[in-house]
Amino acid sequence: MPITRQPERPKVEVPRPSLASTRTVAPVEEAAPAPPKAAVVPPPRFALQLLRAGRCMLLVELTTGQPFQSRDPSYLLLKDMLRAAGLPDSPQIIGEPVRWPLLVRGQMDQGPEAARDFVQGFVGARLEDEPCACLWLIGLPSMKFAGEADAESYNRELQIEGLGTAWALPGLELMMDEPERKADVWKAMRRLMTRWKSIDE
């Protein structure tokens, strides 16, 4: 008699918890892989031109993505700024513009960190060839990817590891669109001019 009673108990108890557990666990497993997909950041898009004017290097945002033309209003503004700073107003173009993302096939990382490493490496190599007294970062992409700075740093002096002293400025197009910004730029320029002008000038 006791042998026939024992197998009856597990038949009733076993199926119920297993059904309940599969129902509750399934949604959790589906939700878990979602966060990594949201973390994918599209590559930033920008074009920068490096120039030299006297004892300064300039990393300038090219808003159109095209090199400067001699009659471009933005280039004429840059020449005015260089004259005001006591620097040669015909800056020397150094290399081709840096365009991001790079035209590379394959799975190369082209996110913000890779862009910053590339820009800092590019500028750092040019500064090793020919050091400068002050690096002008003109425009937000220049500031962000060479100096790791944001718009809060406009008109400020920055110390960048590997690149030295830098000056963060609004983009040329932004200064043309919002001329009131120029007053702050001139004020900062007068404060920083001793960086690149010798005492006897």
Coordinates of N, CA and C in Angstrom, one line a residue:
M1 N 0.8 -1.2 0.0 CA 0.0 0.0 0.0 C 0.8 1.3 0.0
P2 N 1.9 1.5 0.8 CA 2.7 2.7 0.8 C 3.4 3.0 -0.6
I3 N 3.7 1.9 -1.3 CA 4.4 2.0 -2.6 C 3.6 2.8 -3.6
T4 N 2.3 2.6 -3.7 CA 1.5 3.2 -4.7 C 1.2 4.7 -4.4
R5 N 1.2 5.1 -3.1 CA 0.9 6.5 -2.8 C 2.1 7.5 -3.1
Q6 N 3.3 7.0 -3.0 CA 4.5 7.9 -3.1 C 4.6 8.6 -4.5
P7 N 4.5 7.8 -5.6 CA 4.6 8.5 -6.9 C 3.5 9.6 -7.2
E8 N 2.4 9.5 -6.6 CA 1.3 10.5 -6.9 C 1.7 11.9 -6.5
R9 N 2.4 12.1 -5.5 CA 2.7 13.5 -5.0 C 3.5 14.3 -6.1
P10 N 4.7 13.8 -6.6 CA 5.4 14.6 -7.5 C 4.7 15.0 -8.8
K11 N 3.8 14.1 -9.3 CA 3.0 14.4 -10.5 C 2.2 15.7 -10.4
V12 N 1.7 16.0 -9.3 CA 0.9 17.2 -9.1 C 1.8 18.4 -8.9
E13 N 2.9 18.3 -8.2 CA 3.7 19.4 -7.8 C 4.7 19.9 -8.9
V14 N 5.3 19.0 -9.6 CA 6.4 19.4 -10.5 C 5.9 20.3 -11.7
P15 N 4.9 20.0 -12.5 CA 4.6 20.9 -13.6 C 4.3 22.3 -13.3
R16 N 3.6 22.6 -12.2 CA 3.1 24.0 -11.9 C 4.3 25.0 -11.8
P17 N 5.2 24.7 -10.9 CA 6.3 25.7 -10.8 C 7.1 25.9 -12.0
S18 N 7.3 24.8 -12.8 CA 8.1 25.0 -14.1 C 7.4 25.8 -15.1
L19 N 6.1 25.8 -15.2 CA 5.4 26.6 -16.1 C 5.4 28.1 -15.6
A20 N 5.3 28.3 -14.3 CA 5.3 29.7 -13.8 C 6.7 30.3 -14.0
S21 N 7.8 29.5 -13.8 CA 9.1 30.0 -13.9 C 9.4 30.4 -15.4
T22 N 9.0 29.6 -16.3 CA 9.3 30.0 -17.7 C 8.6 31.2 -18.2
R23 N 7.4 31.4 -17.6 CA 6.6 32.6 -18.0 C 7.3 33.9 -17.4
T24 N 7.8 33.8 -16.2 CA 8.3 35.0 -15.6 C 9.7 35.3 -16.1
V25 N 10.5 34.3 -16.4 CA 11.9 34.5 -16.8 C 12.0 35.0 -18.3
A26 N 11.2 34.6 -19.2 CA 11.3 34.9 -20.6 C 11.3 36.4 -20.9
P27 N 10.5 37.2 -20.3 CA 10.6 38.7 -20.6 C 11.9 39.3 -20.2
V28 N 12.4 38.8 -19.0 CA 13.7 39.4 -18.5 C 14.8 39.1 -19.5
E29 N 14.8 37.9 -20.1 CA 15.9 37.5 -21.0 C 15.8 38.3 -22.3
E30 N 14.6 38.7 -22.7 CA 14.5 39.4 -24.0 C 14.9 40.9 -23.7
A31 N 14.7 41.4 -22.5 CA 15.0 42.8 -22.3 C 16.5 43.1 -22.1
A32 N 17.2 42.0 -21.6 CA 18.6 42.2 -21.2 C 19.5 42.7 -22.4
P33 N 19.4 42.2 -23.6 CA 20.4 42.7 -24.6 C 20.1 44.1 -25.2
A34 N 19.0 44.7 -24.8 CA 18.7 46.0 -25.4 C 19.7 47.1 -25.1
P35 N 20.2 47.3 -23.9 CA 21.0 48.5 -23.6 C 22.2 48.7 -24.5
P36 N 23.0 47.6 -24.9 CA 24.2 47.8 -25.7 C 23.9 48.5 -27.1
K37 N 22.7 48.1 -27.6 CA 22.3 48.7 -28.9 C 22.2 50.2 -28.8
A38 N 21.6 50.7 -27.7 CA 21.4 52.2 -27.5 C 22.7 52.9 -27.4
A39 N 23.8 52.2 -27.0 CA 25.1 52.8 -26.7 C 25.9 53.1 -28.0
V40 N 25.5 52.7 -29.1 CA 26.2 52.9 -30.4 C 26.1 54.4 -30.7
V41 N 27.2 55.1 -30.8 CA 27.2 56.5 -31.2 C 27.7 56.7 -32.6
P42 N 26.9 57.4 -33.4 CA 27.3 57.6 -34.8 C 28.6 58.5 -34.9
P43 N 29.4 58.3 -35.9 CA 30.7 59.0 -35.9 C 30.4 60.5 -36.1
P44 N 31.2 61.4 -35.4 CA 31.0 62.8 -35.6 C 31.4 63.2 -37.1
R45 N 30.9 64.3 -37.6 CA 31.2 64.8 -38.9 C 31.8 66.2 -38.8
F46 N 33.0 66.4 -39.3 CA 33.6 67.7 -39.3 C 34.8 67.7 -40.3
A47 N 35.2 68.9 -40.6 CA 36.4 69.1 -41.4 C 37.2 70.3 -40.8
L48 N 38.5 70.1 -40.6 CA 39.4 71.0 -39.9 C 40.6 71.3 -40.8
Q49 N 41.1 72.5 -40.8 CA 42.3 72.9 -41.6 C 43.3 73.4 -40.6
L50 N 44.5 72.9 -40.7 CA 45.6 73.4 -39.9 C 46.4 74.5 -40.7
L51 N 46.7 75.6 -40.0 CA 47.5 76.7 -40.7 C 48.5 77.2 -39.7
R52 N 49.6 77.8 -40.2 CA 50.6 78.5 -39.4 C 50.6 80.0 -39.8
A53 N 50.6 80.8 -38.7 CA 50.8 82.3 -38.9 C 51.8 82.7 -37.8
G54 N 53.0 83.1 -38.3 CA 54.0 83.5 -37.3 C 54.3 82.4 -36.3
R55 N 54.2 82.8 -35.0 CA 54.5 81.9 -33.9 C 53.3 81.1 -33.5
C56 N 52.2 81.2 -34.2 CA 50.9 80.5 -33.9 C 50.5 79.5 -34.9
M57 N 49.9 78.4 -34.4 CA 49.2 77.4 -35.3 C 47.7 77.6 -35.1
L58 N 47.0 77.4 -36.2 CA 45.5 77.6 -36.1 C 44.9 76.3 -36.6
L59 N 44.0 75.8 -35.8 CA 43.2 74.6 -36.3 C 41.7 75.2 -36.5
V60 N 41.3 75.3 -37.7 CA 40.1 76.0 -38.0 C 39.0 75.1 -38.6
E61 N 37.8 75.3 -38.1 CA 36.7 74.5 -38.6 C 36.3 75.0 -40.0
L62 N 36.2 74.0 -40.9 CA 35.7 74.3 -42.3 C 34.2 73.9 -42.3
T63 N 33.4 74.9 -42.2 CA 31.9 74.5 -42.1 C 31.4 73.9 -43.4
T64 N 32.0 74.3 -44.5 CA 31.5 73.7 -45.8 C 32.2 72.4 -46.1
G65 N 33.3 72.1 -45.4 CA 34.1 70.9 -45.7 C 35.1 71.2 -46.8
Q66 N 35.1 72.4 -47.4 CA 36.0 72.7 -48.5 C 37.1 73.6 -48.0
P67 N 38.3 73.5 -48.6 CA 39.4 74.4 -48.2 C 39.0 75.9 -48.4
F68 N 39.8 76.8 -47.7 CA 39.5 78.2 -47.8 C 39.8 78.7 -49.2
Q69 N 39.0 79.6 -49.7 CA 39.2 80.4 -50.9 C 39.6 81.8 -50.5
S70 N 40.4 82.5 -51.3 CA 40.9 83.8 -50.9 C 39.8 84.8 -50.7
R71 N 38.7 84.6 -51.4 CA 37.6 85.6 -51.3 C 36.5 85.2 -50.3
D72 N 36.6 84.1 -49.7 CA 35.6 83.6 -48.7 C 35.5 84.7 -47.6
P73 N 34.2 85.1 -47.2 CA 34.1 86.0 -46.1 C 34.7 85.5 -44.8
S74 N 34.6 84.2 -44.6 CA 35.2 83.6 -43.3 C 36.7 83.7 -43.4
Y75 N 37.4 83.6 -44.6 CA 38.8 83.7 -44.7 C 39.2 85.1 -44.5
L76 N 38.4 86.1 -45.0 CA 38.8 87.5 -44.9 C 38.7 87.9 -43.4
L77 N 37.7 87.3 -42.7 CA 37.6 87.6 -41.2 C 38.8 87.0 -40.5
L78 N 39.3 85.8 -40.9 CA 40.5 85.3 -40.3 C 41.7 86.2 -40.5
K79 N 41.8 86.7 -41.7 CA 42.9 87.6 -42.0 C 42.9 88.8 -41.1
D80 N 41.7 89.4 -41.0 CA 41.5 90.6 -40.1 C 41.9 90.2 -38.7
M81 N 41.6 89.0 -38.2 CA 41.9 88.6 -36.8 C 43.4 88.5 -36.7
L82 N 44.1 87.9 -37.7 CA 45.5 87.8 -37.6 C 46.2 89.1 -37.6
R83 N 45.7 90.0 -38.4 CA 46.3 91.4 -38.4 C 46.2 92.0 -37.1
A84 N 45.0 91.9 -36.5 CA 44.7 92.5 -35.1 C 45.6 91.9 -34.1
A85 N 46.0 90.6 -34.3 CA 46.8 89.9 -33.3 C 48.3 90.1 -33.6
G86 N 48.6 91.0 -34.6 CA 50.0 91.2 -34.9 C 50.8 90.1 -35.6
L87 N 50.0 89.2 -36.3 CA 50.5 88.1 -36.9 C 50.4 88.2 -38.5
P88 N 51.2 87.5 -39.2 CA 51.1 87.5 -40.7 C 49.7 87.2 -41.1
D89 N 49.1 88.0 -42.1 CA 47.7 87.8 -42.4 C 47.5 86.9 -43.6
S90 N 48.6 86.2 -44.1 CA 48.5 85.2 -45.1 C 49.1 83.9 -44.5
P91 N 48.2 83.2 -43.8 CA 48.7 82.0 -43.1 C 49.1 80.9 -44.1
Q92 N 50.1 80.1 -43.6 CA 50.5 79.0 -44.4 C 49.6 77.7 -44.2
I93 N 49.1 77.2 -45.2 CA 48.3 76.0 -45.1 C 49.2 74.8 -44.8
I94 N 48.9 74.0 -43.8 CA 49.7 72.8 -43.5 C 48.9 71.5 -43.8
G95 N 49.2 70.9 -44.8 CA 48.6 69.6 -45.2 C 47.2 69.8 -45.7
E96 N 46.6 68.6 -46.0 CA 45.2 68.6 -46.4 C 44.2 68.8 -45.2
P97 N 43.0 69.2 -45.5 CA 42.1 69.3 -44.3 C 41.8 67.9 -43.7
V98 N 41.6 67.9 -42.4 CA 41.3 66.7 -41.7 C 39.8 66.5 -41.8
R99 N 39.3 65.5 -42.5 CA 37.9 65.2 -42.6 C 37.5 63.9 -41.8
W100 N 36.4 64.1 -41.1 CA 36.0 62.9 -40.3 C 34.5 62.7 -40.6
P101 N 34.0 61.5 -40.7 CA 34.8 60.2 -40.6 C 35.7 60.0 -41.7
L102 N 36.8 59.2 -41.5 CA 37.8 58.9 -42.5 C 37.1 58.0 -43.5
L103 N 37.6 58.0 -44.8 CA 37.1 57.2 -45.8 C 37.8 55.8 -45.7
V104 N 37.5 55.0 -44.8 CA 38.2 53.7 -44.6 C 37.2 52.6 -44.6
R105 N 37.5 51.6 -45.4 CA 36.6 50.4 -45.4 C 36.9 49.5 -44.2
G106 N 35.9 48.8 -43.8 CA 36.1 47.9 -42.6 C 35.5 48.4 -41.4
Q107 N 35.9 47.8 -40.3 CA 35.2 48.0 -39.0 C 36.0 49.0 -38.1
M108 N 36.8 49.8 -38.6 CA 37.5 50.8 -37.8 C 36.6 51.7 -37.0
D109 N 37.0 51.8 -35.7 CA 36.2 52.7 -34.8 C 36.3 54.2 -35.3
Q110 N 35.2 54.8 -35.6 CA 35.2 56.2 -36.0 C 34.3 57.1 -35.1
G111 N 34.2 56.6 -33.8 CA 33.4 57.4 -32.8 C 34.2 58.6 -32.3
P112 N 33.6 59.3 -31.4 CA 34.2 60.6 -30.9 C 35.6 60.4 -30.3
E113 N 35.8 59.3 -29.5 CA 37.1 59.1 -28.9 C 38.2 58.8 -30.0
A114 N 37.8 58.1 -31.0 CA 38.8 57.8 -32.1 C 39.1 59.1 -32.8
A115 N 38.1 59.9 -33.0 CA 38.3 61.2 -33.7 C 39.2 62.1 -32.9
R116 N 39.0 62.1 -31.6 CA 39.9 63.0 -30.7 C 41.3 62.5 -30.8
D117 N 41.5 61.2 -30.7 CA 42.9 60.6 -30.7 C 43.5 61.0 -32.1
F118 N 42.8 60.9 -33.2 CA 43.3 61.2 -34.5 C 43.7 62.6 -34.6
V119 N 42.8 63.5 -34.2 CA 43.1 65.0 -34.4 C 44.3 65.4 -33.5
Q120 N 44.3 64.9 -32.2 CA 45.4 65.3 -31.3 C 46.7 64.7 -31.9
G121 N 46.7 63.5 -32.4 CA 47.9 62.9 -33.0 C 48.4 63.7 -34.2
F122 N 47.4 64.1 -35.1 CA 47.8 64.9 -36.3 C 48.4 66.2 -35.9
V123 N 47.8 66.9 -35.0 CA 48.3 68.2 -34.6 C 49.6 68.1 -33.8
G124 N 49.7 67.1 -32.9 CA 50.9 66.9 -32.1 C 52.1 66.6 -33.0
A125 N 51.9 65.8 -34.1 CA 53.0 65.5 -35.0 C 53.5 66.8 -35.7
R126 N 52.6 67.7 -36.1 CA 53.0 68.9 -36.8 C 53.7 69.8 -35.8
L127 N 53.3 69.8 -34.5 CA 53.9 70.7 -33.5 C 55.3 70.2 -33.2
E128 N 55.5 68.9 -33.3 CA 56.9 68.3 -33.1 C 57.8 68.8 -34.2
D129 N 57.3 68.8 -35.4 CA 58.1 69.3 -36.5 C 58.5 70.8 -36.4
E130 N 57.5 71.6 -35.9 CA 57.7 73.0 -35.8 C 56.8 73.5 -34.6
P131 N 57.4 73.7 -33.4 CA 56.6 74.1 -32.2 C 56.0 75.5 -32.4
C132 N 55.0 75.8 -31.7 CA 54.4 77.1 -31.7 C 54.2 77.7 -30.3
A133 N 53.9 79.0 -30.3 CA 53.7 79.6 -29.0 C 52.3 79.5 -28.5
C134 N 51.4 79.4 -29.4 CA 49.9 79.2 -29.0 C 49.2 78.6 -30.2
L135 N 48.3 77.6 -29.8 CA 47.5 76.9 -30.8 C 46.1 77.5 -30.8
W136 N 45.6 78.1 -31.8 CA 44.3 78.6 -31.9 C 43.3 77.5 -32.3
L137 N 42.3 77.3 -31.5 CA 41.3 76.3 -31.8 C 40.0 77.1 -32.2
I138 N 39.8 77.2 -33.5 CA 38.7 78.0 -34.0 C 37.5 77.2 -34.4
G139 N 36.4 77.2 -33.7 CA 35.2 76.5 -33.9 C 35.1 75.3 -33.0
L140 N 33.9 74.9 -32.7 CA 33.6 73.8 -31.7 C 34.3 72.5 -32.0
P141 N 34.3 72.0 -33.3 CA 34.9 70.7 -33.6 C 36.4 70.8 -33.2
S142 N 37.1 71.9 -33.5 CA 38.5 72.1 -33.2 C 38.7 72.0 -31.7
M143 N 37.8 72.7 -30.9 CA 37.9 72.7 -29.5 C 37.7 71.3 -28.9
K144 N 36.6 70.7 -29.4 CA 36.2 69.4 -28.9 C 37.2 68.3 -29.1
F145 N 37.7 68.2 -30.4 CA 38.5 67.0 -30.7 C 40.0 67.3 -30.6
A146 N 40.5 68.5 -30.5 CA 41.9 68.8 -30.2 C 42.0 69.1 -28.7
G147 N 41.1 69.9 -28.1 CA 41.2 70.4 -26.8 C 40.3 69.8 -25.7
E148 N 39.4 68.9 -26.2 CA 38.4 68.2 -25.2 C 37.6 69.3 -24.5
A149 N 37.3 70.4 -25.2 CA 36.6 71.5 -24.6 C 35.2 71.7 -25.2
D150 N 34.3 72.4 -24.6 CA 33.0 72.7 -25.2 C 32.8 74.2 -25.3
A151 N 31.6 74.6 -25.6 CA 31.3 76.0 -25.9 C 31.5 76.9 -24.7
E152 N 31.5 76.3 -23.5 CA 31.7 77.0 -22.2 C 33.2 77.6 -22.2
S153 N 34.0 77.0 -23.0 CA 35.5 77.4 -23.0 C 35.8 78.5 -24.1
Y154 N 34.8 79.0 -24.8 CA 35.1 80.1 -25.8 C 35.9 81.2 -25.1
N155 N 36.9 81.7 -25.8 CA 37.8 82.8 -25.5 C 38.6 82.5 -24.2
R156 N 38.8 81.3 -23.9 CA 39.6 80.9 -22.8 C 41.0 80.3 -23.2
E157 N 41.9 80.4 -22.4 CA 43.2 79.8 -22.6 C 43.2 78.4 -22.0
L158 N 43.6 77.4 -22.8 CA 43.6 76.0 -22.3 C 45.1 75.4 -22.3
Q159 N 45.3 74.5 -21.4 CA 46.6 73.8 -21.4 C 46.2 72.3 -21.8
I160 N 46.7 71.9 -23.0 CA 46.4 70.6 -23.5 C 47.6 69.7 -23.5
E161 N 47.5 68.6 -22.8 CA 48.6 67.7 -22.7 C 49.1 67.2 -24.1
G162 N 50.3 67.4 -24.4 CA 50.9 67.0 -25.7 C 50.8 68.1 -26.7
L163 N 49.9 69.1 -26.5 CA 49.8 70.2 -27.5 C 50.1 71.6 -26.9
G164 N 50.3 71.7 -25.6 CA 50.7 73.0 -25.0 C 49.6 73.9 -24.8
T165 N 49.9 75.2 -25.0 CA 48.9 76.3 -24.7 C 48.0 76.5 -26.0
A166 N 46.7 76.6 -25.7 CA 45.8 76.8 -26.8 C 44.8 77.9 -26.4
W167 N 44.2 78.4 -27.4 CA 43.1 79.5 -27.2 C 41.9 79.0 -28.0
A168 N 40.8 78.9 -27.2 CA 39.5 78.4 -27.8 C 38.7 79.6 -28.3
L169 N 38.3 79.5 -29.5 CA 37.5 80.6 -30.1 C 36.2 80.1 -30.8
P170 N 35.2 80.9 -30.9 CA 34.0 80.5 -31.7 C 34.4 80.4 -33.2
G171 N 33.6 79.6 -33.9 CA 33.9 79.4 -35.4 C 33.7 80.7 -36.1
L172 N 34.4 80.8 -37.3 CA 34.4 82.0 -38.1 C 32.9 82.3 -38.6
E173 N 32.2 81.2 -39.0 CA 30.8 81.4 -39.4 C 30.0 81.9 -38.3
L174 N 30.2 81.4 -37.1 CA 29.4 81.8 -35.9 C 29.7 83.3 -35.6
M175 N 30.9 83.7 -35.7 CA 31.2 85.1 -35.5 C 30.6 86.1 -36.5
M176 N 30.5 85.6 -37.8 CA 29.8 86.4 -38.8 C 28.3 86.4 -38.6
D177 N 27.7 85.3 -38.1 CA 26.3 85.3 -37.8 C 25.9 86.1 -36.6
E178 N 26.9 86.1 -35.6 CA 26.6 86.7 -34.3 C 27.8 87.7 -34.0
P179 N 27.8 88.8 -34.7 CA 28.9 89.8 -34.6 C 29.2 90.2 -33.2
E180 N 28.2 90.2 -32.3 CA 28.5 90.6 -30.9 C 29.5 89.7 -30.2
R181 N 29.8 88.5 -30.7 CA 30.8 87.7 -30.1 C 32.2 88.2 -30.4
K182 N 32.4 89.1 -31.4 CA 33.7 89.5 -31.7 C 34.4 90.3 -30.5
A183 N 33.5 91.1 -29.8 CA 34.1 91.9 -28.7 C 34.8 91.1 -27.7
D184 N 34.2 89.9 -27.3 CA 34.8 89.0 -26.4 C 36.1 88.4 -26.9
V185 N 36.1 88.1 -28.3 CA 37.3 87.6 -28.9 C 38.4 88.6 -28.8
W186 N 38.1 89.9 -29.2 CA 39.2 90.9 -29.2 C 39.7 91.1 -27.8
K187 N 38.8 91.1 -26.8 CA 39.2 91.2 -25.4 C 40.2 90.1 -25.0
A188 N 39.8 88.9 -25.3 CA 40.7 87.7 -25.0 C 42.0 87.8 -25.7
M189 N 42.0 88.3 -27.0 CA 43.2 88.4 -27.8 C 44.2 89.4 -27.2
R190 N 43.7 90.5 -26.7 CA 44.6 91.5 -26.1 C 45.3 90.9 -24.9
R191 N 44.5 90.1 -24.1 CA 45.1 89.4 -22.9 C 46.1 88.4 -23.3
L192 N 46.0 87.7 -24.4 CA 46.8 86.6 -24.7 C 48.0 86.9 -25.7
M193 N 48.0 88.1 -26.2 CA 49.0 88.5 -27.3 C 50.4 88.3 -26.8
T194 N 50.7 88.5 -25.5 CA 52.0 88.3 -25.0 C 52.6 86.9 -25.3
R195 N 51.6 86.0 -25.5 CA 52.0 84.6 -25.7 C 52.8 84.5 -27.0
W196 N 52.4 85.3 -28.0 CA 53.1 85.1 -29.4 C 53.8 86.3 -29.8
K197 N 53.7 87.5 -29.1 CA 54.5 88.7 -29.5 C 55.6 88.9 -28.6
S198 N 56.8 89.1 -29.1 CA 58.0 89.4 -28.3 C 57.9 90.8 -27.7
I199 N 58.7 91.0 -26.7 CA 58.6 92.3 -25.9 C 58.9 93.5 -26.8
D200 N 59.8 93.3 -27.7 CA 60.3 94.5 -28.5 C 59.4 94.8 -29.7
E201 N 58.3 94.0 -29.9 CA 57.4 94.2 -31.1 C 56.5 95.4 -30.8

